[in-house]
PDB file of C-alpha atoms in Angstrom:
ATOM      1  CA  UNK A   1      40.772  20.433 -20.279  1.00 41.00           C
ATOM      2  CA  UNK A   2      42.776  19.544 -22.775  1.00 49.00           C
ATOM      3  CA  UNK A   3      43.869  22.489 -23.570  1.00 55.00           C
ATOM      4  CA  UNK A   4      46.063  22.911 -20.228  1.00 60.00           C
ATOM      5  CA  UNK A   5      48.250  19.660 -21.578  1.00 60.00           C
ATOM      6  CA  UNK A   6      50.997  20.340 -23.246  1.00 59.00           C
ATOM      7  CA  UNK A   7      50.770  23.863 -23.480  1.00 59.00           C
ATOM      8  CA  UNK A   8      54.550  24.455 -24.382  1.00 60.00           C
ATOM      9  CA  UNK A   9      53.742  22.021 -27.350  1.00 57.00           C
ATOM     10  CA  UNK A  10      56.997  19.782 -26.582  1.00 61.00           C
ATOM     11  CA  UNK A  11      54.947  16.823 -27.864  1.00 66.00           C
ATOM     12  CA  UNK A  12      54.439  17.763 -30.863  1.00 63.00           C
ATOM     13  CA  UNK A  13      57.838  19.097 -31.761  1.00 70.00           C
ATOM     14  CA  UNK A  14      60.006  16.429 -30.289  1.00 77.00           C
ATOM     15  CA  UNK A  15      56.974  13.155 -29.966  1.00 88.00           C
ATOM     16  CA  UNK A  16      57.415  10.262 -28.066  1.00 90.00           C
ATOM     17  CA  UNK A  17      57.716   6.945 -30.561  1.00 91.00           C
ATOM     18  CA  UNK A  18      56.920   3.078 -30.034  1.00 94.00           C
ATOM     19  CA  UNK A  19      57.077  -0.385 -30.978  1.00 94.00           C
ATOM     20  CA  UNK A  20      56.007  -3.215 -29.699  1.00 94.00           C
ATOM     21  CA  UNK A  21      58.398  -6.346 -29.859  1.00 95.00           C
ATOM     22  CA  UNK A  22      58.031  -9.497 -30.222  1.00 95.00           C
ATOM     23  CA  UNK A  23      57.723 -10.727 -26.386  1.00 96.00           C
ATOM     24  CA  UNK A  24      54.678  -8.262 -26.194  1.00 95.00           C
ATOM     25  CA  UNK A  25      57.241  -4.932 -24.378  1.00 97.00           C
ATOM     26  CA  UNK A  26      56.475  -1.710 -25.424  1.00 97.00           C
ATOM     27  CA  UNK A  27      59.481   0.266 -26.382  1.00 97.00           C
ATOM     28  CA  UNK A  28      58.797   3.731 -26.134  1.00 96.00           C
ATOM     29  CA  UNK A  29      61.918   5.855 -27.312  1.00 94.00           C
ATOM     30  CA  UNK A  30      62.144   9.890 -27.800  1.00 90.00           C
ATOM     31  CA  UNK A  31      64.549  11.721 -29.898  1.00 89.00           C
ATOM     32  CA  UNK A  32      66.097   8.301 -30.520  1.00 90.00           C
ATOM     33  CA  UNK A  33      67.002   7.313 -27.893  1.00 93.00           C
ATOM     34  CA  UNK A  34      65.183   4.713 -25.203  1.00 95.00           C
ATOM     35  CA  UNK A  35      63.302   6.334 -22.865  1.00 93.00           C
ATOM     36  CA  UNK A  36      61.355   3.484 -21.290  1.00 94.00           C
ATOM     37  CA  UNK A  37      60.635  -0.499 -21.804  1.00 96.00           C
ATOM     38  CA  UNK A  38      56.862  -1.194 -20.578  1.00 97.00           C
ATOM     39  CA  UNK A  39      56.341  -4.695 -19.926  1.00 97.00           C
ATOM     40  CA  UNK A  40      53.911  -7.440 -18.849  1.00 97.00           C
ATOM     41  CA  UNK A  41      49.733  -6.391 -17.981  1.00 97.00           C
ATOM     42  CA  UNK A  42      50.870  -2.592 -17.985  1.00 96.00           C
ATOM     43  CA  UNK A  43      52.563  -3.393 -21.546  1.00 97.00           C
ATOM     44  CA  UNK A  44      49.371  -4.948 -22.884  1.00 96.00           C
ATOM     45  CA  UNK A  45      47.237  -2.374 -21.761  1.00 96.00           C
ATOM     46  CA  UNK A  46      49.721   0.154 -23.219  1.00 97.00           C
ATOM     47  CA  UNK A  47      48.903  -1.556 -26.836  1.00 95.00           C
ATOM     48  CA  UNK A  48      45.435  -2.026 -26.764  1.00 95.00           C
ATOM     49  CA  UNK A  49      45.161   1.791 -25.894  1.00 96.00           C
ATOM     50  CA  UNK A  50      47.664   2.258 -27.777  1.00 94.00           C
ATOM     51  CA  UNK A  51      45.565   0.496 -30.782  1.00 94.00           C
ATOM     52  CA  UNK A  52      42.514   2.106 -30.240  1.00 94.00           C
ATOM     53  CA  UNK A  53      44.462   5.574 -30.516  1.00 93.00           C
ATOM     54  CA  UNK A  54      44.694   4.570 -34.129  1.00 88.00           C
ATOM     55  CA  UNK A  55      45.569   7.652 -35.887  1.00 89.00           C
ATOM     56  CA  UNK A  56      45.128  10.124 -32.839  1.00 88.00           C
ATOM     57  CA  UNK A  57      48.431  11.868 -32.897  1.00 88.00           C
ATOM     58  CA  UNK A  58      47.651  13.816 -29.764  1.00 88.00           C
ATOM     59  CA  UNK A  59      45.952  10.845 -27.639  1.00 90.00           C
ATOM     60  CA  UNK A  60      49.427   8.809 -28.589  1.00 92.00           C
ATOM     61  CA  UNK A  61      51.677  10.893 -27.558  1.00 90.00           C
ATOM     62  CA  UNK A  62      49.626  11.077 -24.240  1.00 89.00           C
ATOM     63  CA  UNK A  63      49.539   7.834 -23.365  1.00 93.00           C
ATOM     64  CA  UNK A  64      53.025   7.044 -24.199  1.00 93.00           C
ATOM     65  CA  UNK A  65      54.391  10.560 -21.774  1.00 90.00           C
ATOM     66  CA  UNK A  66      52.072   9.347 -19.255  1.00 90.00           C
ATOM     67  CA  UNK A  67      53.412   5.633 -19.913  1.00 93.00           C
ATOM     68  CA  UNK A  68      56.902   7.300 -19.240  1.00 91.00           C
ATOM     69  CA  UNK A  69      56.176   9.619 -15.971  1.00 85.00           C
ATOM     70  CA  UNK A  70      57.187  12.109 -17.618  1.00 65.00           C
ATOM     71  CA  UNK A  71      53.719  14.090 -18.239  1.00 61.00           C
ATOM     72  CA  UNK A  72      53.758  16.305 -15.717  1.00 57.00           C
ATOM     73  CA  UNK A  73      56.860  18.335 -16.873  1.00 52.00           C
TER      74      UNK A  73
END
């Protein structure tokens, strides 16, 4: 299944990046620029997932396009 995802590999050659600030938003930002600002429950959920991604390359950059909308494209 996973296969299907991202078969034009635009994840991988231009990935989506985060931080988490201060107030507990998720920042998530591609190509530097901002794409989207996740806050509140779906913020914290973001991080925990996001934290339990760890080193997961591919399962972060998941969570943050579908965190966006923007994984269907």
């Amino acid at each position: 299944m996973t296969g299907d995802i991202d078969k034009r590999g635009r994840l991988e050659s231009d990935p989506f990046d985060a931080s988490v600030t201060a107030s507990g938003a998720v920042l998530i930002s591609r190509g530097g620029r901002l794409v989207t600002t996740v806050r509140g429950k779906a913020a914290e959920r973001l991080a925990i997932a996001l934290d339990r991604a760890g080193d997961d390359d591919r399962a972060t950059q998941l969570l943050l396009a579908k965190a966006t909308g923007h994984y269907k494209h």
